[in-house]
mmCIF file of C-alpha atoms in Angstrom:
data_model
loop_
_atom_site.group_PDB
_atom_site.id
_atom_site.type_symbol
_atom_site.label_atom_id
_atom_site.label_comp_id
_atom_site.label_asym_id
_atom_site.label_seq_id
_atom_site.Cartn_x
_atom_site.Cartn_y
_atom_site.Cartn_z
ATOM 1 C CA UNK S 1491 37.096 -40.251 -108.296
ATOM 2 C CA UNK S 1492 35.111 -38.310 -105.287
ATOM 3 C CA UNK S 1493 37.963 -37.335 -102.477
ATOM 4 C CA UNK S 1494 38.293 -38.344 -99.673
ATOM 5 C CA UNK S 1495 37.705 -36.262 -96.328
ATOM 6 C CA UNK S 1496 38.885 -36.766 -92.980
ATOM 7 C CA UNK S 1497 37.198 -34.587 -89.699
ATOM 8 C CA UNK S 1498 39.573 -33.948 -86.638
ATOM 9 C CA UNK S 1499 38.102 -31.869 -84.188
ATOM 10 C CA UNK S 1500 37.402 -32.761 -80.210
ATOM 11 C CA UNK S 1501 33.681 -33.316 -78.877
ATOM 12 C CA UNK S 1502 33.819 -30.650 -76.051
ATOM 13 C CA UNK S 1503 35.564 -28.016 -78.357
ATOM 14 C CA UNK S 1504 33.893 -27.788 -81.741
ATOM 15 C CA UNK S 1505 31.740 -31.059 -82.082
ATOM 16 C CA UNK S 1506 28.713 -28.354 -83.393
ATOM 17 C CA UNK S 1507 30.922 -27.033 -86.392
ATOM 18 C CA UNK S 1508 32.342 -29.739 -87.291
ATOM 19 C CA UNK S 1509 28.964 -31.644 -87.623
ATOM 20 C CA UNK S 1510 27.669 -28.555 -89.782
ATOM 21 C CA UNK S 1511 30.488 -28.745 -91.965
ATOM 22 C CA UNK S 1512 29.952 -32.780 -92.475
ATOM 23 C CA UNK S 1513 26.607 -32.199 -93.058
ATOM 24 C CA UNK S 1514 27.492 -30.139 -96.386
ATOM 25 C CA UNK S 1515 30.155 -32.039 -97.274
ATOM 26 C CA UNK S 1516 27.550 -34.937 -96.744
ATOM 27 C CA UNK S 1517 25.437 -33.483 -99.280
ATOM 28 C CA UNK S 1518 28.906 -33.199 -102.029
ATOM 29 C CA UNK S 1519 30.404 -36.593 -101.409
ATOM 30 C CA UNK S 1520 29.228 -39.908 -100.959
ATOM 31 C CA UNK S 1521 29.416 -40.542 -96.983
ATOM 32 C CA UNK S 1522 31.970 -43.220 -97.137
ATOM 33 C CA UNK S 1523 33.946 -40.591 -97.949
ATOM 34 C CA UNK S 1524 33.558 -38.828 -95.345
ATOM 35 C CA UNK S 1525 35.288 -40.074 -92.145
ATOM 36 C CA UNK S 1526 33.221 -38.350 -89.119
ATOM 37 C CA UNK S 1527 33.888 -40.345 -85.963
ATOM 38 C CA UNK S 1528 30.743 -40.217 -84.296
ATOM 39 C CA UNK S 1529 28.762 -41.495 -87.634
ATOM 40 C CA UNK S 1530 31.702 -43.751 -89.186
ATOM 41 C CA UNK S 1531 33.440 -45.983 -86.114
ATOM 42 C CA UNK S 1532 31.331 -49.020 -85.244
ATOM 43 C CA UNK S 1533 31.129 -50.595 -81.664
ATOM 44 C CA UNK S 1534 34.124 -52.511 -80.892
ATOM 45 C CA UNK S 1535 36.709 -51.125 -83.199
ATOM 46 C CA UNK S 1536 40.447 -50.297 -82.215
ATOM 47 C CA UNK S 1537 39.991 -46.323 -82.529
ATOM 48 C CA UNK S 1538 43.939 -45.725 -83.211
ATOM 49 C CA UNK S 1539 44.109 -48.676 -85.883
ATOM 50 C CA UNK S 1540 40.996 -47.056 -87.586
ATOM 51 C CA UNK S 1541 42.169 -43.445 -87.307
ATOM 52 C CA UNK S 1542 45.684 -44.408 -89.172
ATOM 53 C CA UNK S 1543 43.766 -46.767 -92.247
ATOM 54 C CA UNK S 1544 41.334 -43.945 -92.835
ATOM 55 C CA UNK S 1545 43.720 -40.993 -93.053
ATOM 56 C CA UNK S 1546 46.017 -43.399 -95.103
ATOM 57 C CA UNK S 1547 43.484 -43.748 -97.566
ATOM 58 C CA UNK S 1548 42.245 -39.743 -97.452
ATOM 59 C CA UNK S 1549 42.547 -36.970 -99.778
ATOM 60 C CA UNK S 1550 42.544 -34.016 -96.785
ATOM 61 C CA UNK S 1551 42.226 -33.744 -93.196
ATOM 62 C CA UNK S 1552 39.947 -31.011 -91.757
ATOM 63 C CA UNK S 1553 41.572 -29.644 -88.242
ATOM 64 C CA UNK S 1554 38.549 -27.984 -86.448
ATOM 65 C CA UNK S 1555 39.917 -25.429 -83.420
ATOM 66 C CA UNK S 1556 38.009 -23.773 -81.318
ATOM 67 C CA UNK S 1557 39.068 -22.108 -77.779
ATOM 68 C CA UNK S 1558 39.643 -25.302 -75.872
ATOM 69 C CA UNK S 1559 41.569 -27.618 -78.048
ATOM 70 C CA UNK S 1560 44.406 -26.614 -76.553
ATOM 71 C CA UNK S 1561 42.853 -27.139 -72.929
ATOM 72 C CA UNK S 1562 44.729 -28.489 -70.404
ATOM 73 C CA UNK S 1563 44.843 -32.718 -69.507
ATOM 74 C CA UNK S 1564 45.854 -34.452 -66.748
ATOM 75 C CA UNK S 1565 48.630 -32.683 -66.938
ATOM 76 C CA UNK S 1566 49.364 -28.885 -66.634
ATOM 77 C CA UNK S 1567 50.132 -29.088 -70.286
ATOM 78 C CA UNK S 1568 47.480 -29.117 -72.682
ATOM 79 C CA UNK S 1569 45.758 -32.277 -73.907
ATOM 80 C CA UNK S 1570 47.980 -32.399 -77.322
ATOM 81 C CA UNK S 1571 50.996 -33.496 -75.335
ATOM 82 C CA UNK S 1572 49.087 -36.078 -73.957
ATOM 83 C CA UNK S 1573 51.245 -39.316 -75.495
ATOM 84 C CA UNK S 1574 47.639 -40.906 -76.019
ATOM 85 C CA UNK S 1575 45.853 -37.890 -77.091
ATOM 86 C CA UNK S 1576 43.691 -38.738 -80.092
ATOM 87 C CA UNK S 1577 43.766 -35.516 -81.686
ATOM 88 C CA UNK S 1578 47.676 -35.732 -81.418
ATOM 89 C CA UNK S 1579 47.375 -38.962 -83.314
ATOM 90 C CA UNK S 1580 44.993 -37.764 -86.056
ATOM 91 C CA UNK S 1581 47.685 -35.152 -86.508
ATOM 92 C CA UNK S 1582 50.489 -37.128 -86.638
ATOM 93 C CA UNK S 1583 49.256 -39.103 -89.406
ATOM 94 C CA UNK S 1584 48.333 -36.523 -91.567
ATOM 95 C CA UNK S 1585 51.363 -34.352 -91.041
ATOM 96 C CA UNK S 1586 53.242 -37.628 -92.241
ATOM 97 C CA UNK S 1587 51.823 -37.799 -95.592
ATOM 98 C CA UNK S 1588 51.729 -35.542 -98.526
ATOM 99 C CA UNK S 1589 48.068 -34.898 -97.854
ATOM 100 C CA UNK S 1590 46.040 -31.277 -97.374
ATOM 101 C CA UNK S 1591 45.853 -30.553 -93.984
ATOM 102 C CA UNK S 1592 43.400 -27.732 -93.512
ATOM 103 C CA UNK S 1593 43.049 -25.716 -89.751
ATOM 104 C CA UNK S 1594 39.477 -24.158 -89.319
ATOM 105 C CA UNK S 1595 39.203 -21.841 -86.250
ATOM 106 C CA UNK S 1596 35.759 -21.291 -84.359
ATOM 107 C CA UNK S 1597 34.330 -19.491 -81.988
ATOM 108 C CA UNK S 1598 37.415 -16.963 -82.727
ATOM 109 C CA UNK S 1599 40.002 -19.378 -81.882
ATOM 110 C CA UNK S 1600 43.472 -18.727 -82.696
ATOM 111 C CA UNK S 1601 45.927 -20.944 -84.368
ATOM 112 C CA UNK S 1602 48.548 -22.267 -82.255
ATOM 113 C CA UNK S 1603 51.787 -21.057 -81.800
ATOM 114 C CA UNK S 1604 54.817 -23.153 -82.847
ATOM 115 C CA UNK S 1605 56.028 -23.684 -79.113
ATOM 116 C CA UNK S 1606 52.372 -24.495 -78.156
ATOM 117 C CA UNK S 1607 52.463 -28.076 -80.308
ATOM 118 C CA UNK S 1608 54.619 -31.400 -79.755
ATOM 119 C CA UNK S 1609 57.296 -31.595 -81.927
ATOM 120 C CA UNK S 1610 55.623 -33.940 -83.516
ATOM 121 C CA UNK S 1611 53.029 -31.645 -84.973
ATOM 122 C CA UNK S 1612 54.418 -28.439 -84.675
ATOM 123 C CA UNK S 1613 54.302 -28.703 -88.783
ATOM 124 C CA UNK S 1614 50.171 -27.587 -88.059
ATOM 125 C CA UNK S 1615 51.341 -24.065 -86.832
ATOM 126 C CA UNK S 1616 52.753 -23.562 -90.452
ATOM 127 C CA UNK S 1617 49.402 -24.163 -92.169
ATOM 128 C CA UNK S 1618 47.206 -21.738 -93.564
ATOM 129 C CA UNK S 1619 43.990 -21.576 -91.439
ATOM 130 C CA UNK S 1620 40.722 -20.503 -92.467
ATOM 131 C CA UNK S 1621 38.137 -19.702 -89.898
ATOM 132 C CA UNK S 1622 34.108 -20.349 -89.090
ATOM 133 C CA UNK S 1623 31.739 -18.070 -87.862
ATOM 134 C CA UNK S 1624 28.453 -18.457 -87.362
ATOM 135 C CA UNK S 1625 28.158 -14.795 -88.288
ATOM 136 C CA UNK S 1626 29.731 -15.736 -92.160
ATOM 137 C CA UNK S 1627 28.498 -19.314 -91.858
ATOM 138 C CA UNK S 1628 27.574 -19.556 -95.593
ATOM 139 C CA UNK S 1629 30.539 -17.912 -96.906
ATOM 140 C CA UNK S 1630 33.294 -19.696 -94.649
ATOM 141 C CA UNK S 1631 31.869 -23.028 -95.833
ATOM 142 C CA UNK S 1632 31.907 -21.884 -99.035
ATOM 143 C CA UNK S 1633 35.530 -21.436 -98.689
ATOM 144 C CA UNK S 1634 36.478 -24.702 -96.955
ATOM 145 C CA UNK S 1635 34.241 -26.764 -99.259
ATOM 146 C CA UNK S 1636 35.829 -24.636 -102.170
ATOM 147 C CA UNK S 1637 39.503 -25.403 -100.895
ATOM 148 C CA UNK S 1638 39.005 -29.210 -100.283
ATOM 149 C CA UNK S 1639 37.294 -29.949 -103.139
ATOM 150 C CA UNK S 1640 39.389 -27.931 -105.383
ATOM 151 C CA UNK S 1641 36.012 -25.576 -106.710
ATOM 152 C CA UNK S 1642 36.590 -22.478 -108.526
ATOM 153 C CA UNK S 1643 34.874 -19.214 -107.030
ATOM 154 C CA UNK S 1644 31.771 -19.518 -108.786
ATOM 155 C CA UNK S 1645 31.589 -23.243 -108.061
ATOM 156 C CA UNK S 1646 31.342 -22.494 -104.364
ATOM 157 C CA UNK S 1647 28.204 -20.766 -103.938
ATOM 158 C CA UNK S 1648 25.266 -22.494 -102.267
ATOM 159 C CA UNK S 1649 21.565 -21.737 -103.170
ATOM 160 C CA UNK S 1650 18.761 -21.270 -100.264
ATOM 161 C CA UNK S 1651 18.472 -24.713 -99.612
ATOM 162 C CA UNK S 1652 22.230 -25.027 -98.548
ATOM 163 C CA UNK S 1653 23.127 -26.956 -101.538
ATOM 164 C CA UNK S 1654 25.792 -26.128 -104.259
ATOM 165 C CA UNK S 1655 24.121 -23.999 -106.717
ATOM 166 C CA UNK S 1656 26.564 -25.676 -109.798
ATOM 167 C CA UNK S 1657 26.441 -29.461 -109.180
ATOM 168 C CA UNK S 1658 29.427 -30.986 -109.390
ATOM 169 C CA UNK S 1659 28.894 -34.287 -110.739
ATOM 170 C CA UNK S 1660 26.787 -32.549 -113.586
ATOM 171 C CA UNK S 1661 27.254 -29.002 -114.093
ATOM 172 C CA UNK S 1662 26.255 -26.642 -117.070
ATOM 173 C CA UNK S 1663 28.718 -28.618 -119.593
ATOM 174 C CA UNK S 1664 27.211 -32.072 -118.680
ATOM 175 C CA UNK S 1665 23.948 -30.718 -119.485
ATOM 176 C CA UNK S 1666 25.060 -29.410 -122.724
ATOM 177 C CA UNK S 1667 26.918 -32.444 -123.726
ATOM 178 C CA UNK S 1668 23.572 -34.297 -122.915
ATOM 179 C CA UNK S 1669 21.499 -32.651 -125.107
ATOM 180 C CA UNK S 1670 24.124 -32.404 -127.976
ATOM 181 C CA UNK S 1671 24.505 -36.500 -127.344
ATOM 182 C CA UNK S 1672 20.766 -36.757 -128.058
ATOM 183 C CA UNK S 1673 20.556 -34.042 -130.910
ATOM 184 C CA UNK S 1674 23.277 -36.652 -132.729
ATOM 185 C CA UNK S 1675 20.702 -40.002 -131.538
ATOM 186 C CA UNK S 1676 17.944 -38.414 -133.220
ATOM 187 C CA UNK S 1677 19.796 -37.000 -136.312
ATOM 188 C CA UNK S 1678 20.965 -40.845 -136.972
ATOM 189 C CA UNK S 1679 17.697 -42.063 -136.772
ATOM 190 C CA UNK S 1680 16.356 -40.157 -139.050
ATOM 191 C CA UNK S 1681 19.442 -41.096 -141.136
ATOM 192 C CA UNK S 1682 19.007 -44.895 -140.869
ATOM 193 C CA UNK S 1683 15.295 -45.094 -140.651
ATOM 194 C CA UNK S 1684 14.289 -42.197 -142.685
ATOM 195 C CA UNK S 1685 11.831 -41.453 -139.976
ATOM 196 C CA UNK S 1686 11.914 -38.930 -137.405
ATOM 197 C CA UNK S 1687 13.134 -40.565 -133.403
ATOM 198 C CA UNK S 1688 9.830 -39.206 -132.091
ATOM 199 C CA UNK S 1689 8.146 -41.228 -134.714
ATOM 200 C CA UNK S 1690 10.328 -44.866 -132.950
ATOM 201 C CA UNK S 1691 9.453 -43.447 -129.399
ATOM 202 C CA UNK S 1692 5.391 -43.419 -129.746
ATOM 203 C CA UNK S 1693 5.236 -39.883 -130.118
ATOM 204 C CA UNK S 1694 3.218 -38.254 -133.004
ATOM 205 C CA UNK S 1695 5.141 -37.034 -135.714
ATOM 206 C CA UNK S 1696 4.710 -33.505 -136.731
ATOM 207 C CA UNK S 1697 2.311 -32.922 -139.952
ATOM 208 C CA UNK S 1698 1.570 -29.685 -141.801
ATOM 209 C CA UNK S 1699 -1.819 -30.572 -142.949
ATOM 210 C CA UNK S 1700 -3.697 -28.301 -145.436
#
């Protein structure tokens, strides 16, 4: 079964990486899996009720971070401690549940210090981060697709076209067990029909004529 991905990031801070990231993932994963605010909540819907069903029923949670994510709300205090703050929602659920929960820092953000969070989330500040540049853009994604998804190292490589270069739904093996599958078809043919499978398929028969 194809996981399931959730994208927390905020619009002004890292809305362009987080898109660029979807947009491979997009290409991995069937987009239902894929929850991406902007693409994935309809008009009308209650954001918070939608934000705790989808992360209930994900796999990981993406944490983009760039340098204003921890920028300052109404309040003198950044946005996080914002009771309402979405991001501090998205967080909350995730932290909750036995679930990856994956920081990426742009733009050369830093990860938060422990005293920086709500209690609430202060678990973040004890996750391994992995950063985006646009510098390494290739490589970092290869890293967060590689982590999410589980890939080995040599699954994680992406050809020219910004696709994986070893597709995952039908790699190298599935090829080979594909041709093996029709080796056996066409060896009980001949078995059962004494007649070769291209011979059944409207294909000539090869003859060694003198």
């Amino acid at each position: 079964m194809a996981k399931k991905i959730f994208i927390s990031y905020r619009r002004e801070d890292a809305a362009a990486a987080a898109g660029r990231v979807y947009d491979r993932l997009s290409r991995l994963l069937p987009k239902q899996n894929l929850f991406f605010d902007v693409s994935t909540i309809g008009g009308g819907e209650d954001f918070v009720q939608r934000i705790e069903k989808e992360i209930g029923e994900s796999d990981a949670v993406l944490v983009f971070i760039g340098e204003k994510w921890l920028e300052p709300g109404a309040s003198e205090k950044a946005r996080l401690w914002e009771p309402d703050d979405f991001v501090r929602a998205e967080l909350r659920a995730a932290l909750a549940r036995r679930m990856l929960v994956l920081p990426i820092l742009t733009a050369g953000a830093r990860m938060p210090r422990p005293e920086q969070l709500p209690e609430d989330v202060r678990a973040l500040a004890l996750k391994n981060a992995l950063a985006l540049r646009h510098e390494s853009f290739d490589a970092d994604t290869e890293s967060i697709v590689g982590t999410v998804l589980g890939l080995s190292a040599k699954e994680r490589a992406w050809d020219d076209k910004g696709s994986l270069k070893r597709k995952i739904a039908f790699g190298a093996g599935g090829a080979i067990a594909a041709a093996l599958l029709m080796l056996a078809a066409a060896v009980l043919h001949y078995s059962v029909l004494a007649r070769p499978l291209s011979a059944s398929i409207g294909a000539p028969p090869f003859c060694y004529c003198s």
